Amino acid sequence: MAGTNPEVPAKSQPAELSAAMRAKIERNRQRALMLRQARLASRPLAAGEGATSAKVSKTIDSGAGFFIEEDEDGEEEEGVQKKVVHQPAPVIEPDYLVCDDCDKPFMDSYLSNSFDLDNEKHKLVSRTEAKQHYLLKDCDLDKREPPLKFILKKNPHNSRWGDMKLYLKLQVEKRCMEVWGSEEALEEARETREENREVQKQKRFNKKVKGWCPVCFLFLLKTSRLDAQACRELVVQTVKRMTN
């Protein structure tokens, strides 16, 4: 009939997805994102396509009337190459780590990434403490195989000082036993070091008070931290010097 508009069929509404389907889609999406990030992280860093890099050379005065150009690239090849540690790619579920204590899986761990271990149990100690308390030398920390891993942290006492090196206490204790062999040997070395420190302290004190007048000497004894035996020895030595 003229003048009547034909009815437009209504658009069919899409069926709603179930909660299980939505969850599955989200899991697939997250896995695809992680795989893509892993592929991007595994690609070696390269100069941009079509880009040109200019070689930087350093001019050295030979002292013979001419200059020598030295490429910095060659210096880097001859020197020690720095090992750059990149952050690992995202971990997918089949590669989850397993806790050594509770056997539960977990995706990421700061201690595991930094020290290959999973915290009073995994305490960190500074390099100074490792050298003073455990009597380790620089070569024991850096040269002995395998070199101990560490993390860098701003010094809390003064931000202008250099960064602190923090080591895993378990690994420091293990290295200490490798160096000293037993707790008894370590304790004996500590006692020997303390005795030597006291002897050196006594020698410095004797050198300092040599030639002092008796009044100044007695005042120094009164205000010093020396024990009674050391004070008696100093008094005897001073009297002998005064009578000679």
PDB file of C-alpha atoms in Angstrom:
ATOM      1  CA  MET A   1       0.000   0.000   0.000  1.00  0.00           C
ATOM      2  CA  ALA A   2       1.347   3.386  -1.033  1.00  0.00           C
ATOM      3  CA  GLY A   3       2.672   5.605   1.733  1.00  0.00           C
ATOM      4  CA  THR A   4       3.421   2.763   4.120  1.00  0.00           C
ATOM      5  CA  ASN A   5       7.003   2.092   5.136  1.00  0.00           C
ATOM      6  CA  PRO A   6       8.108  -1.502   5.129  1.00  0.00           C
ATOM      7  CA  GLU A   7       9.109  -2.749   8.552  1.00  0.00           C
ATOM      8  CA  VAL A   8      12.847  -2.825   9.050  1.00  0.00           C
ATOM      9  CA  PRO A   9      13.885  -6.128  10.576  1.00  0.00           C
ATOM     10  CA  ALA A  10      15.437  -5.684  13.988  1.00  0.00           C
ATOM     11  CA  LYS A  11      19.144  -6.460  14.243  1.00  0.00           C
ATOM     12  CA  SER A  12      19.858  -9.691  16.017  1.00  0.00           C
ATOM     13  CA  GLN A  13      21.535  -9.149  19.397  1.00  0.00           C
ATOM     14  CA  PRO A  14      24.845 -11.026  19.838  1.00  0.00           C
ATOM     15  CA  ALA A  15      24.710 -13.768  22.411  1.00  0.00           C
ATOM     16  CA  GLU A  16      26.495 -12.947  25.665  1.00  0.00           C
ATOM     17  CA  LEU A  17      29.620 -14.955  26.433  1.00  0.00           C
ATOM     18  CA  SER A  18      29.687 -17.051  29.532  1.00  0.00           C
ATOM     19  CA  ALA A  19      32.039 -16.236  32.406  1.00  0.00           C
ATOM     20  CA  ALA A  20      34.178 -19.265  31.566  1.00  0.00           C
ATOM     21  CA  MET A  21      34.586 -18.143  27.956  1.00  0.00           C
ATOM     22  CA  ARG A  22      35.507 -14.602  29.013  1.00  0.00           C
ATOM     23  CA  ALA A  23      38.076 -15.954  31.458  1.00  0.00           C
ATOM     24  CA  LYS A  24      39.572 -18.182  28.779  1.00  0.00           C
ATOM     25  CA  ILE A  25      39.799 -15.271  26.327  1.00  0.00           C
ATOM     26  CA  GLU A  26      41.510 -13.127  28.964  1.00  0.00           C
ATOM     27  CA  ARG A  27      44.031 -15.878  29.736  1.00  0.00           C
ATOM     28  CA  ASN A  28      44.834 -16.284  26.066  1.00  0.00           C
ATOM     29  CA  ARG A  29      45.249 -12.541  25.696  1.00  0.00           C
ATOM     30  CA  GLN A  30      47.624 -12.325  28.676  1.00  0.00           C
ATOM     31  CA  ARG A  31      49.660 -15.271  27.408  1.00  0.00           C
ATOM     32  CA  ALA A  32      49.936 -13.699  23.943  1.00  0.00           C
ATOM     33  CA  LEU A  33      51.152 -10.434  25.497  1.00  0.00           C
ATOM     34  CA  MET A  34      53.776 -12.245  27.590  1.00  0.00           C
ATOM     35  CA  LEU A  35      55.022 -14.227  24.610  1.00  0.00           C
ATOM     36  CA  ARG A  36      55.287 -11.048  22.553  1.00  0.00           C
ATOM     37  CA  GLN A  37      57.260  -9.313  25.322  1.00  0.00           C
ATOM     38  CA  ALA A  38      59.519 -12.352  25.626  1.00  0.00           C
ATOM     39  CA  ARG A  39      60.279 -12.288  21.912  1.00  0.00           C
ATOM     40  CA  LEU A  40      61.043  -8.560  22.034  1.00  0.00           C
ATOM     41  CA  ALA A  41      63.324  -9.008  25.063  1.00  0.00           C
ATOM     42  CA  SER A  42      65.247 -11.852  23.420  1.00  0.00           C
ATOM     43  CA  ARG A  43      66.096  -9.868  20.304  1.00  0.00           C
ATOM     44  CA  PRO A  44      69.681  -8.526  20.320  1.00  0.00           C
ATOM     45  CA  LEU A  45      70.056  -4.780  20.350  1.00  0.00           C
ATOM     46  CA  ALA A  46      71.082  -3.621  16.896  1.00  0.00           C
ATOM     47  CA  ALA A  47      71.567  -0.318  15.211  1.00  0.00           C
ATOM     48  CA  GLY A  48      68.450   0.923  13.483  1.00  0.00           C
ATOM     49  CA  GLU A  49      67.928  -0.240   9.937  1.00  0.00           C
ATOM     50  CA  GLY A  50      69.470   2.199   7.476  1.00  0.00           C
ATOM     51  CA  ALA A  51      71.167   4.110  10.280  1.00  0.00           C
ATOM     52  CA  THR A  52      74.820   5.011  10.048  1.00  0.00           C
ATOM     53  CA  SER A  53      77.118   5.270  13.045  1.00  0.00           C
ATOM     54  CA  ALA A  54      80.156   7.518  13.026  1.00  0.00           C
ATOM     55  CA  LYS A  55      83.355   6.116  14.494  1.00  0.00           C
ATOM     56  CA  VAL A  56      84.784   8.270  17.243  1.00  0.00           C
ATOM     57  CA  SER A  57      88.553   8.585  17.248  1.00  0.00           C
ATOM     58  CA  LYS A  58      90.867  10.040  19.863  1.00  0.00           C
ATOM     59  CA  THR A  59      93.896  12.129  18.893  1.00  0.00           C
ATOM     60  CA  ILE A  60      97.115  11.385  20.788  1.00  0.00           C
ATOM     61  CA  ASP A  61     100.215  13.588  20.668  1.00  0.00           C
ATOM     62  CA  SER A  62     103.139  11.289  19.839  1.00  0.00           C
ATOM     63  CA  GLY A  63     105.717  13.880  20.888  1.00  0.00           C
ATOM     64  CA  ALA A  64     107.502  13.443  17.552  1.00  0.00           C
ATOM     65  CA  GLY A  65     105.807  16.204  15.604  1.00  0.00           C
ATOM     66  CA  PHE A  66     102.667  14.352  14.556  1.00  0.00           C
ATOM     67  CA  PHE A  67      99.416  13.084  16.045  1.00  0.00           C
ATOM     68  CA  ILE A  68      98.050   9.538  16.214  1.00  0.00           C
ATOM     69  CA  GLU A  69      94.368   8.808  15.822  1.00  0.00           C
ATOM     70  CA  GLU A  70      93.179   5.941  17.994  1.00  0.00           C
ATOM     71  CA  ASP A  71      89.727   4.424  17.644  1.00  0.00           C
ATOM     72  CA  GLU A  72      87.805   4.027  20.863  1.00  0.00           C
ATOM     73  CA  ASP A  73      86.220   0.875  19.468  1.00  0.00           C
ATOM     74  CA  GLY A  74      89.607  -0.807  19.548  1.00  0.00           C
ATOM     75  CA  GLU A  75      90.104   0.215  23.177  1.00  0.00           C
ATOM     76  CA  GLU A  76      86.829  -1.359  24.147  1.00  0.00           C
ATOM     77  CA  GLU A  77      87.770  -4.592  22.418  1.00  0.00           C
ATOM     78  CA  GLU A  78      91.121  -4.742  24.221  1.00  0.00           C
ATOM     79  CA  GLY A  79      89.669  -3.830  27.616  1.00  0.00           C
ATOM     80  CA  VAL A  80      87.497  -5.989  29.801  1.00  0.00           C
ATOM     81  CA  GLN A  81      83.991  -6.252  28.448  1.00  0.00           C
ATOM     82  CA  LYS A  82      81.349  -5.320  30.992  1.00  0.00           C
ATOM     83  CA  LYS A  83      78.695  -7.921  31.552  1.00  0.00           C
ATOM     84  CA  VAL A  84      75.259  -6.365  31.209  1.00  0.00           C
ATOM     85  CA  VAL A  85      72.499  -8.194  33.030  1.00  0.00           C
ATOM     86  CA  HIS A  86      69.080  -7.715  31.444  1.00  0.00           C
ATOM     87  CA  GLN A  87      65.797  -8.226  33.215  1.00  0.00           C
ATOM     88  CA  PRO A  88      64.353 -11.633  32.375  1.00  0.00           C
ATOM     89  CA  ALA A  89      61.300 -11.952  30.172  1.00  0.00           C
ATOM     90  CA  PRO A  90      57.887 -12.481  31.784  1.00  0.00           C
ATOM     91  CA  VAL A  91      57.419 -15.998  33.108  1.00  0.00           C
ATOM     92  CA  ILE A  92      54.542 -18.091  31.796  1.00  0.00           C
ATOM     93  CA  GLU A  93      52.821 -20.658  33.976  1.00  0.00           C
ATOM     94  CA  PRO A  94      54.783 -23.786  32.923  1.00  0.00           C
ATOM     95  CA  ASP A  95      58.041 -22.019  33.901  1.00  0.00           C
ATOM     96  CA  TYR A  96      56.940 -20.894  37.380  1.00  0.00           C
ATOM     97  CA  LEU A  97      59.492 -21.277  40.194  1.00  0.00           C
ATOM     98  CA  VAL A  98      58.745 -23.510  43.165  1.00  0.00           C
ATOM     99  CA  CYS A  99      59.433 -22.420  46.746  1.00  0.00           C
ATOM    100  CA  ASP A 100      61.975 -24.629  48.520  1.00  0.00           C
ATOM    101  CA  ASP A 101      60.077 -24.366  51.833  1.00  0.00           C
ATOM    102  CA  CYS A 102      56.366 -24.631  51.019  1.00  0.00           C
ATOM    103  CA  ASP A 103      56.534 -26.159  47.497  1.00  0.00           C
ATOM    104  CA  LYS A 104      54.141 -23.494  46.181  1.00  0.00           C
ATOM    105  CA  PRO A 105      54.712 -22.078  42.677  1.00  0.00           C
ATOM    106  CA  PHE A 106      55.372 -18.379  42.184  1.00  0.00           C
ATOM    107  CA  MET A 107      55.949 -16.303  39.076  1.00  0.00           C
ATOM    108  CA  ASP A 108      58.750 -13.911  40.034  1.00  0.00           C
ATOM    109  CA  SER A 109      61.273 -13.435  42.843  1.00  0.00           C
ATOM    110  CA  TYR A 110      63.683 -10.544  43.407  1.00  0.00           C
ATOM    111  CA  LEU A 111      66.101 -12.701  45.413  1.00  0.00           C
ATOM    112  CA  SER A 112      65.930 -15.467  42.855  1.00  0.00           C
ATOM    113  CA  ASN A 113      66.718 -13.072  40.010  1.00  0.00           C
ATOM    114  CA  SER A 114      69.562 -11.382  41.940  1.00  0.00           C
ATOM    115  CA  PHE A 115      71.183 -14.293  43.771  1.00  0.00           C
ATOM    116  CA  ASP A 116      69.730 -17.473  42.246  1.00  0.00           C
ATOM    117  CA  LEU A 117      68.019 -18.138  45.588  1.00  0.00           C
ATOM    118  CA  ASP A 118      64.717 -17.359  47.073  1.00  0.00           C
ATOM    119  CA  ASN A 119      64.338 -13.377  53.111  1.00  0.00           C
ATOM    120  CA  GLU A 120      66.401 -13.578  58.755  1.00  0.00           C
ATOM    121  CA  LYS A 121      66.945 -16.679  56.434  1.00  0.00           C
ATOM    122  CA  HIS A 122      68.111 -14.768  53.350  1.00  0.00           C
ATOM    123  CA  LYS A 123      69.503 -11.639  55.001  1.00  0.00           C
ATOM    124  CA  LEU A 124      71.758  -9.214  53.113  1.00  0.00           C
ATOM    125  CA  VAL A 125      75.113  -8.047  54.489  1.00  0.00           C
ATOM    126  CA  SER A 126      77.312  -5.189  53.332  1.00  0.00           C
ATOM    127  CA  ARG A 127      80.769  -5.652  51.881  1.00  0.00           C
ATOM    128  CA  THR A 128      82.314  -3.999  54.967  1.00  0.00           C
ATOM    129  CA  GLU A 129      80.597  -6.485  57.282  1.00  0.00           C
ATOM    130  CA  ALA A 130      81.677  -9.384  55.096  1.00  0.00           C
ATOM    131  CA  LYS A 131      85.303  -8.252  55.413  1.00  0.00           C
ATOM    132  CA  GLN A 132      85.280  -7.332  59.125  1.00  0.00           C
ATOM    133  CA  HIS A 133      83.050 -10.015  60.650  1.00  0.00           C
ATOM    134  CA  TYR A 134      83.820 -12.912  58.328  1.00  0.00           C
ATOM    135  CA  LEU A 135      87.453 -11.838  57.679  1.00  0.00           C
ATOM    136  CA  LEU A 136      87.112 -12.089  53.908  1.00  0.00           C
ATOM    137  CA  LYS A 137      89.419 -10.247  51.542  1.00  0.00           C
ATOM    138  CA  ASP A 138      88.569  -8.550  48.262  1.00  0.00           C
ATOM    139  CA  CYS A 139      89.945 -11.502  46.337  1.00  0.00           C
ATOM    140  CA  ASP A 140      87.673 -13.878  48.298  1.00  0.00           C
ATOM    141  CA  LEU A 141      84.627 -11.885  47.222  1.00  0.00           C
ATOM    142  CA  ASP A 142      85.574 -10.931  43.665  1.00  0.00           C
ATOM    143  CA  LYS A 143      88.222 -13.346  42.364  1.00  0.00           C
ATOM    144  CA  ARG A 144      87.571 -16.730  43.970  1.00  0.00           C
ATOM    145  CA  GLU A 145      85.316 -18.837  41.779  1.00  0.00           C
ATOM    146  CA  PRO A 146      82.461 -18.319  41.568  1.00  0.00           C
ATOM    147  CA  PRO A 147      82.512 -14.563  42.343  1.00  0.00           C
ATOM    148  CA  LEU A 148      79.774 -13.668  44.803  1.00  0.00           C
ATOM    149  CA  LYS A 149      76.781 -11.858  43.347  1.00  0.00           C
ATOM    150  CA  PHE A 150      75.699  -8.555  44.852  1.00  0.00           C
ATOM    151  CA  ILE A 151      73.235  -5.716  44.434  1.00  0.00           C
ATOM    152  CA  LEU A 152      73.943  -1.986  44.600  1.00  0.00           C
ATOM    153  CA  LYS A 153      72.038   0.293  46.981  1.00  0.00           C
ATOM    154  CA  LYS A 154      72.359   3.962  47.928  1.00  0.00           C
ATOM    155  CA  ASN A 155      74.298   4.460  51.149  1.00  0.00           C
ATOM    156  CA  PRO A 156      71.753   5.360  53.876  1.00  0.00           C
ATOM    157  CA  HIS A 157      74.379   7.221  55.955  1.00  0.00           C
ATOM    158  CA  ASN A 158      75.330   9.704  53.249  1.00  0.00           C
ATOM    159  CA  SER A 159      73.868   9.876  49.756  1.00  0.00           C
ATOM    160  CA  ARG A 160      77.084  11.462  48.450  1.00  0.00           C
ATOM    161  CA  TRP A 161      79.092   8.360  49.251  1.00  0.00           C
ATOM    162  CA  GLY A 162      79.409   5.528  46.815  1.00  0.00           C
ATOM    163  CA  ASP A 163      76.761   2.847  46.467  1.00  0.00           C
ATOM    164  CA  MET A 164      76.838  -0.057  48.910  1.00  0.00           C
ATOM    165  CA  LYS A 165      77.411  -3.607  47.740  1.00  0.00           C
ATOM    166  CA  LEU A 166      75.028  -6.000  49.455  1.00  0.00           C
ATOM    167  CA  TYR A 167      75.708  -9.733  49.478  1.00  0.00           C
ATOM    168  CA  LEU A 168      73.497 -12.625  50.456  1.00  0.00           C
ATOM    169  CA  LYS A 169      74.422 -13.712  53.985  1.00  0.00           C
ATOM    170  CA  LEU A 170      74.103 -17.414  53.193  1.00  0.00           C
ATOM    171  CA  GLN A 171      76.580 -17.133  50.348  1.00  0.00           C
ATOM    172  CA  VAL A 172      79.002 -15.040  52.450  1.00  0.00           C
ATOM    173  CA  GLU A 173      78.921 -17.646  55.246  1.00  0.00           C
ATOM    174  CA  LYS A 174      79.544 -20.426  52.751  1.00  0.00           C
ATOM    175  CA  ARG A 175      82.488 -18.544  51.236  1.00  0.00           C
ATOM    176  CA  CYS A 176      83.830 -17.906  54.764  1.00  0.00           C
ATOM    177  CA  MET A 177      83.856 -21.643  55.469  1.00  0.00           C
ATOM    178  CA  GLU A 178      85.635 -22.249  52.158  1.00  0.00           C
ATOM    179  CA  VAL A 179      88.380 -19.804  53.189  1.00  0.00           C
ATOM    180  CA  TRP A 180      88.806 -20.668  56.898  1.00  0.00           C
ATOM    181  CA  GLY A 181      87.647 -24.257  56.944  1.00  0.00           C
ATOM    182  CA  SER A 182      85.786 -24.209  60.288  1.00  0.00           C
ATOM    183  CA  GLU A 183      84.218 -21.950  62.919  1.00  0.00           C
ATOM    184  CA  GLU A 184      87.140 -22.659  65.290  1.00  0.00           C
ATOM    185  CA  ALA A 185      89.699 -21.431  62.761  1.00  0.00           C
ATOM    186  CA  LEU A 186      87.637 -18.318  62.091  1.00  0.00           C
ATOM    187  CA  GLU A 187      87.316 -17.539  65.823  1.00  0.00           C
ATOM    188  CA  GLU A 188      91.063 -18.042  66.316  1.00  0.00           C
ATOM    189  CA  ALA A 189      91.790 -15.641  63.456  1.00  0.00           C
ATOM    190  CA  ARG A 190      89.449 -13.079  65.030  1.00  0.00           C
ATOM    191  CA  GLU A 191      91.245 -13.343  68.385  1.00  0.00           C
ATOM    192  CA  THR A 192      94.641 -12.990  66.721  1.00  0.00           C
ATOM    193  CA  ARG A 193      93.485  -9.924  64.829  1.00  0.00           C
ATOM    194  CA  GLU A 194      92.092  -8.365  68.034  1.00  0.00           C
ATOM    195  CA  GLU A 195      95.374  -9.010  69.890  1.00  0.00           C
ATOM    196  CA  ASN A 196      97.380  -7.419  67.096  1.00  0.00           C
ATOM    197  CA  ARG A 197      95.046  -4.440  67.127  1.00  0.00           C
ATOM    198  CA  GLU A 198      95.587  -3.952  70.884  1.00  0.00           C
ATOM    199  CA  VAL A 199      99.368  -4.227  70.479  1.00  0.00           C
ATOM    200  CA  GLN A 200      99.381  -1.596  67.748  1.00  0.00           C
ATOM    201  CA  LYS A 201      97.141   0.633  69.852  1.00  0.00           C
ATOM    202  CA  GLN A 202      99.538   0.310  72.802  1.00  0.00           C
ATOM    203  CA  LYS A 203     102.541   1.160  70.626  1.00  0.00           C
ATOM    204  CA  ARG A 204     100.846   4.270  69.264  1.00  0.00           C
ATOM    205  CA  PHE A 205      99.966   5.352  72.820  1.00  0.00           C
ATOM    206  CA  ASN A 206     103.542   4.822  74.058  1.00  0.00           C
ATOM    207  CA  LYS A 207     104.892   6.828  71.158  1.00  0.00           C
ATOM    208  CA  LYS A 208     102.404   9.590  71.839  1.00  0.00           C
ATOM    209  CA  VAL A 209     103.227  10.022  75.570  1.00  0.00           C
ATOM    210  CA  LYS A 210     106.995   9.657  75.207  1.00  0.00           C
ATOM    211  CA  GLY A 211     108.693  12.733  76.722  1.00  0.00           C
ATOM    212  CA  TRP A 212     105.563  14.118  78.405  1.00  0.00           C
ATOM    213  CA  CYS A 213     105.736  15.745  81.841  1.00  0.00           C
ATOM    214  CA  PRO A 214     104.386  13.653  84.795  1.00  0.00           C
ATOM    215  CA  VAL A 215     101.292  15.845  85.312  1.00  0.00           C
ATOM    216  CA  CYS A 216     100.188  15.594  81.693  1.00  0.00           C
ATOM    217  CA  PHE A 217     100.996  11.904  81.686  1.00  0.00           C
ATOM    218  CA  LEU A 218      98.858  11.165  84.771  1.00  0.00           C
ATOM    219  CA  PHE A 219      95.991  13.208  83.341  1.00  0.00           C
ATOM    220  CA  LEU A 220      96.178  11.214  80.127  1.00  0.00           C
ATOM    221  CA  LEU A 221      96.112   7.935  82.065  1.00  0.00           C
ATOM    222  CA  LYS A 222      93.047   9.113  83.976  1.00  0.00           C
ATOM    223  CA  THR A 223      91.135   9.979  80.815  1.00  0.00           C
ATOM    224  CA  SER A 224      92.331   7.105  78.620  1.00  0.00           C
ATOM    225  CA  ARG A 225      90.614   3.790  78.065  1.00  0.00           C
ATOM    226  CA  LEU A 226      93.621   1.595  78.857  1.00  0.00           C
ATOM    227  CA  ASP A 227      93.198  -1.182  81.389  1.00  0.00           C
ATOM    228  CA  ALA A 228      94.943  -1.262  84.783  1.00  0.00           C
ATOM    229  CA  GLN A 229      97.793  -3.501  83.645  1.00  0.00           C
ATOM    230  CA  ALA A 230      98.633  -1.243  80.714  1.00  0.00           C
ATOM    231  CA  CYS A 231      98.535   1.823  82.980  1.00  0.00           C
ATOM    232  CA  ARG A 232     100.924   0.209  85.468  1.00  0.00           C
ATOM    233  CA  GLU A 233     103.358  -0.669  82.695  1.00  0.00           C
ATOM    234  CA  LEU A 234     103.290   2.877  81.387  1.00  0.00           C
ATOM    235  CA  VAL A 235     103.887   4.294  84.868  1.00  0.00           C
ATOM    236  CA  VAL A 236     106.904   2.025  85.362  1.00  0.00           C
ATOM    237  CA  GLN A 237     108.342   2.974  81.986  1.00  0.00           C
ATOM    238  CA  THR A 238     107.844   6.680  82.680  1.00  0.00           C
ATOM    239  CA  VAL A 239     109.508   6.474  86.106  1.00  0.00           C
ATOM    240  CA  LYS A 240     112.497   4.682  84.580  1.00  0.00           C
ATOM    241  CA  ARG A 241     112.886   7.383  81.942  1.00  0.00           C
ATOM    242  CA  MET A 242     112.671  10.123  84.586  1.00  0.00           C
ATOM    243  CA  THR A 243     115.280   8.490  86.853  1.00  0.00           C
ATOM    244  CA  ASN A 244     117.776   7.824  84.077  1.00  0.00           C
TER     245      ASN A 244
END
